[in-house]
Amino acid sequence: MGRAAPGLGATTRRRERDGLPVDASIELASLERFFSSVVLTLPRLFAIFAVVPFLSGGMLTGTVRNGLLLMLALFMSPVAGDMPVASIGTWVLIAGKEAFIGLLLGLGFGIFIWAVQSVGDLIDFQTGSSNASFFDPVAGHENGPTGEFLGWMVITLFVSAGGLLAMLGVVVDSYRLWPVASFFPNLGLVIEQFAIRQGDTLFLWIVKLASPVIFVLLLVELGVGLVSRVAPQLNVFVFSQPLKSLLAHLMMLLFVFFVYESLQEFLRPENGVLDFLRATL
């Protein structure tokens, strides 16, 4: 509030010199501060929407996406902090900093979805289903059938488990921890901690979610190898791939419940993204 007051006084004196009433000049200054807060709130939200899989341009396009961004910016601008009275160059630096924070938040929330999709890609590779990969026009790249299924499944579970509300809560808290007018305490420390924490989280989720299915498929491979040694005249490759696919899909019935429990842990009130924000301050 202390920073905004000099700007308001200077604007008021300028309006008085221009012949405007004091009340009108105060209203115009308040309107300028409001629009500047909305404009500087948008870069962080735009970066989040660009990174999170189910909010990217392939999912939400055009008027719906832009309208949602503007609506969120209007609601979050009051908690964004005091807006600085600064030059255009400073505004550009602040916008770049805001986009960087949004990138970190988007990567933090998208990491669980990417981990489950990576598990699906591993299952496709182990079962041979990766040969049936196809181009996904929404994601913009090729996916195997299991990876595509698990990707849409985890997005559905994320939304139904309250992931959107948790994400919005973290975004609001991020404006309290990192206001628009404040810069990073140590940019190198932020990048280092983010790479360590999120990289560790990504590989931990992949191993945790994929290990039961991969273990079962490994047992099938060992069994097929023993059968081929006992009966070499039998072509085991004819039924090995259908058998692995059948067992993998049966395992995914249990996998859904395990993913949902893991998602509930990921979306707990004191989640990893908010912990990361506090650890870097």
C-alpha positions as MATLAB code, in Angstrom:
seq = 'MGRAAPGLGATTRRRERDGLPVDASIELASLERFFSSVVLTLPRLFAIFAVVPFLSGGMLTGTVRNGLLLMLALFMSPVAGDMPVASIGTWVLIAGKEAFIGLLLGLGFGIFIWAVQSVGDLIDFQTGSSNASFFDPVAGHENGPTGEFLGWMVITLFVSAGGLLAMLGVVVDSYRLWPVASFFPNLGLVIEQFAIRQGDTLFLWIVKLASPVIFVLLLVELGVGLVSRVAPQLNVFVFSQPLKSLLAHLMMLLFVFFVYESLQEFLRPENGVLDFLRATL';
ca = [
       0.000    0.000    0.000;
       2.943    2.339    0.711;
       4.165    2.008   -2.848;
       0.803    2.713   -4.443;
       0.146    5.921   -2.422;
       2.854    8.108   -4.097;
       1.616    7.045   -7.499;
      -1.946    7.939   -6.516;
      -0.863   11.361   -5.183;
       1.152   12.139   -8.287;
      -1.750   11.088  -10.491;
      -4.140   13.247   -8.439;
      -1.915   16.321   -8.738;
      -1.556   15.740  -12.463;
      -5.336   15.471  -12.871;
      -5.776   18.685  -10.873;
      -3.381   20.504  -13.179;
      -5.361   19.177  -16.138;
      -8.528   20.662  -14.672;
     -10.168   17.388  -13.555;
     -12.042   17.194  -10.228;
     -10.228   15.475   -7.365;
     -12.850   12.709   -7.083;
     -12.629   11.982  -10.796;
      -8.839   11.857  -10.673;
      -8.953    9.425   -7.741;
     -11.414    7.192   -9.606;
      -9.248    7.270  -12.731;
      -6.151    6.384  -10.690;
      -7.998    3.492   -9.030;
      -9.177    2.294  -12.438;
      -5.630    2.431  -13.780;
      -4.337    0.394  -10.843;
      -7.119   -2.159  -11.304;
      -6.415   -2.669  -15.012;
      -2.663   -2.829  -14.409;
      -3.186   -5.512  -11.745;
      -5.355   -7.558  -14.124;
      -2.814   -7.232  -16.951;
       0.111   -8.264  -14.731;
      -1.886  -11.194  -13.315;
      -2.428  -12.696  -16.779;
       1.162  -13.894  -17.569;
       1.274  -16.296  -14.612;
      -2.134  -17.762  -15.483;
      -1.331  -17.940  -19.198;
       1.869  -19.919  -18.516;
      -0.054  -22.361  -16.308;
      -2.653  -22.886  -19.024;
       0.081  -23.436  -21.610;
       1.805  -26.196  -19.588;
      -0.912  -28.173  -17.758;
      -2.040  -30.929  -20.190;
      -5.811  -30.553  -19.841;
      -5.677  -26.724  -20.027;
      -3.348  -26.332  -23.003;
      -4.303  -25.020  -26.420;
      -5.214  -28.470  -27.695;
      -7.913  -28.867  -25.040;
      -9.271  -25.337  -24.623;
      -9.182  -23.033  -27.609;
     -10.402  -19.645  -28.694;
     -13.015  -17.716  -26.784;
     -13.484  -20.300  -24.014;
      -9.799  -20.326  -23.059;
      -9.319  -16.559  -23.268;
     -12.543  -15.889  -21.378;
     -11.558  -18.289  -18.605;
      -8.131  -16.658  -18.335;
      -9.648  -13.181  -18.104;
     -12.216  -14.288  -15.519;
      -9.533  -15.860  -13.309;
      -7.354  -12.763  -13.655;
     -10.245  -10.556  -12.540;
     -10.845  -12.675   -9.438;
      -7.156  -13.087   -8.531;
      -6.000   -9.519   -9.135;
      -6.969   -8.362   -5.577;
      -4.548  -10.888   -4.017;
      -1.736  -10.180   -6.486;
      -0.249   -7.460   -4.270;
       0.401   -3.760   -4.772;
       1.023   -2.777   -8.369;
       4.253   -0.819   -8.916;
       4.338    2.565  -10.635;
       7.147    1.726  -13.051;
       8.411    2.104  -16.589;
       7.597   -0.122  -19.543;
      10.912   -1.964  -19.170;
      10.132   -2.864  -15.565;
       6.690   -4.083  -16.604;
       8.284   -6.346  -19.216;
      10.625   -7.802  -16.579;
       7.711   -8.369  -14.202;
       5.692  -10.066  -16.962;
       8.636  -12.373  -17.741;
       9.033  -13.210  -14.056;
       5.303  -13.933  -13.777;
       5.429  -16.245  -16.802;
       8.365  -18.102  -15.243;
       6.452  -18.624  -11.981;
       3.447  -19.865  -13.960;
       5.726  -22.279  -15.816;
       6.956  -23.725  -12.514;
       3.406  -24.079  -11.193;
       2.182  -25.719  -14.408;
       5.042  -28.209  -14.401;
       4.405  -28.959  -10.734;
       0.762  -29.869  -11.339;
       1.285  -31.609  -14.675;
       3.967  -33.919  -13.339;
       1.511  -36.503  -11.965;
      -0.363  -36.678  -15.289;
       2.877  -37.106  -17.228;
       4.007  -39.820  -14.803;
       0.847  -41.874  -15.417;
       1.152  -41.371  -19.183;
       4.761  -42.567  -18.985;
       3.560  -45.681  -17.166;
       1.157  -46.328  -20.044;
       4.002  -45.930  -22.536;
       6.085  -48.442  -20.566;
       3.207  -50.933  -20.578;
       2.757  -50.451  -24.330;
       6.464  -51.086  -24.847;
       6.487  -54.234  -22.700;
       3.345  -55.716  -24.252;
       4.217  -54.759  -27.827;
       1.195  -52.484  -28.128;
       3.437  -49.573  -29.085;
       3.276  -50.924  -32.640;
      -0.369  -49.792  -32.672;
       0.481  -46.181  -31.757;
      -1.529  -43.435  -33.427;
      -1.429  -39.654  -33.705;
      -3.405  -37.802  -31.062;
      -4.607  -34.501  -32.586;
      -5.406  -33.049  -29.150;
      -1.994  -33.773  -27.608;
      -0.161  -33.143  -30.870;
       2.010  -36.287  -30.785;
       1.816  -40.069  -31.146;
       0.532  -42.212  -28.300;
       0.136  -45.903  -27.697;
      -3.322  -47.251  -26.809;
      -2.508  -47.826  -23.132;
      -0.731  -44.492  -22.745;
      -3.672  -42.689  -24.347;
      -6.181  -44.489  -22.132;
      -4.255  -43.835  -18.920;
      -3.716  -40.205  -19.903;
      -7.437  -39.516  -20.271;
      -8.179  -41.610  -17.192;
      -5.840  -39.624  -14.936;
      -7.197  -36.321  -16.286;
     -10.721  -37.492  -15.429;
      -9.635  -38.605  -11.962;
      -7.735  -35.350  -11.430;
     -10.799  -33.240  -12.166;
     -13.212  -35.480  -10.225;
     -10.901  -35.569   -7.185;
     -10.926  -31.783   -6.887;
      -7.664  -31.138   -8.676;
      -8.905  -27.925  -10.281;
      -9.860  -26.433   -6.911;
      -6.532  -27.499   -5.413;
      -4.673  -25.946   -8.330;
      -6.571  -22.660   -8.038;
      -5.860  -22.610   -4.300;
      -2.133  -23.009   -4.927;
      -2.217  -20.254   -7.566;
      -3.889  -17.880   -5.084;
      -1.335  -18.807   -2.404;
       1.457  -18.241   -4.922;
       0.352  -14.614   -5.278;
       0.585  -14.251   -1.505;
       4.043  -15.847   -1.368;
       5.340  -14.279   -4.598;
       3.450  -11.010   -5.191;
       3.549   -9.499   -8.654;
       5.797   -6.602   -7.609;
       8.418   -8.806   -5.885;
      11.213  -10.693   -7.597;
      12.860  -13.991   -6.700;
      15.084  -14.100   -3.639;
      17.574  -16.282   -5.531;
      16.790  -17.402   -9.089;
      19.559  -20.012   -9.198;
      18.291  -21.570   -5.965;
      14.725  -21.657   -7.307;
      15.737  -23.481  -10.509;
      18.012  -25.900   -8.643;
      15.411  -26.841   -6.041;
      12.692  -27.171   -8.671;
      14.798  -29.497  -10.843;
      15.749  -31.676   -7.864;
      12.300  -31.886   -6.258;
      10.223  -32.312   -9.403;
      12.675  -34.668  -11.123;
      12.730  -36.859   -8.028;
       8.923  -36.750   -7.819;
       8.491  -37.691  -11.487;
      10.722  -40.770  -11.356;
       9.308  -41.777   -7.967;
       5.742  -41.782   -9.330;
       6.775  -43.690  -12.473;
       8.519  -46.418  -10.469;
       5.765  -46.529   -7.849;
       2.944  -46.850  -10.377;
       4.628  -49.002  -13.022;
       6.463  -51.543  -10.853;
       3.481  -53.893  -10.127;
       2.494  -54.191  -13.798;
       6.085  -54.474  -15.017;
       6.771  -57.179  -12.407;
       3.814  -59.264  -13.624;
       4.917  -58.847  -17.243;
       8.434  -59.922  -16.260;
       7.024  -63.113  -14.728;
       5.139  -63.761  -17.968;
       8.357  -63.286  -19.944;
      10.146  -65.780  -17.689;
       7.282  -68.269  -18.020;
       7.242  -67.948  -21.797;
      11.014  -68.431  -21.856;
      10.739  -71.630  -19.802;
       7.986  -72.953  -22.088;
      10.135  -72.277  -25.145;
      13.019  -74.233  -23.575;
      10.809  -77.179  -22.621;
       8.900  -77.260  -25.928;
      11.147  -75.629  -28.557;
       8.837  -76.730  -31.362;
       6.077  -74.509  -29.914;
       5.954  -70.953  -31.276;
       5.538  -69.071  -27.996;
       5.590  -65.659  -29.644;
       2.146  -66.310  -31.104;
       0.431  -66.231  -27.710;
       2.969  -64.279  -25.597;
       1.871  -60.829  -26.738;
      -1.907  -61.462  -26.299;
      -1.214  -63.010  -22.887;
       0.852  -60.023  -21.750;
      -1.774  -57.588  -23.010;
      -4.549  -59.481  -21.198;
      -2.672  -59.579  -17.895;
      -1.640  -55.920  -18.189;
      -5.249  -54.827  -18.681;
      -6.402  -56.998  -15.777;
      -3.733  -55.379  -13.607;
      -5.012  -51.953  -14.630;
      -8.297  -52.701  -12.852;
      -6.302  -52.558   -9.619;
      -4.121  -49.810  -11.036;
      -7.078  -47.377  -11.178;
      -7.674  -47.564   -7.415;
      -3.962  -47.192   -6.727;
      -3.747  -44.135   -8.994;
      -6.743  -42.540   -7.284;
      -5.224  -43.024   -3.824;
      -1.917  -41.615   -5.053;
      -3.763  -38.674   -6.571;
      -5.487  -37.957   -3.257;
      -2.062  -37.877   -1.619;
      -0.753  -35.583   -4.356;
      -3.686  -33.186   -3.887;
      -3.517  -33.002   -0.095;
      -3.847  -29.471    1.368;
      -0.109  -29.203    2.009;
       0.851  -30.472   -1.441;
       4.290  -30.617   -2.988;
       3.850  -27.561   -5.196;
       2.997  -25.311   -2.243;
       5.823  -26.853   -0.209;
       8.187  -25.964   -3.040;
       6.946  -22.368   -3.062;
       7.565  -21.995    0.657;
      10.949  -23.711    0.515;
      12.304  -21.204   -1.994;
      11.416  -18.117    0.069;
];
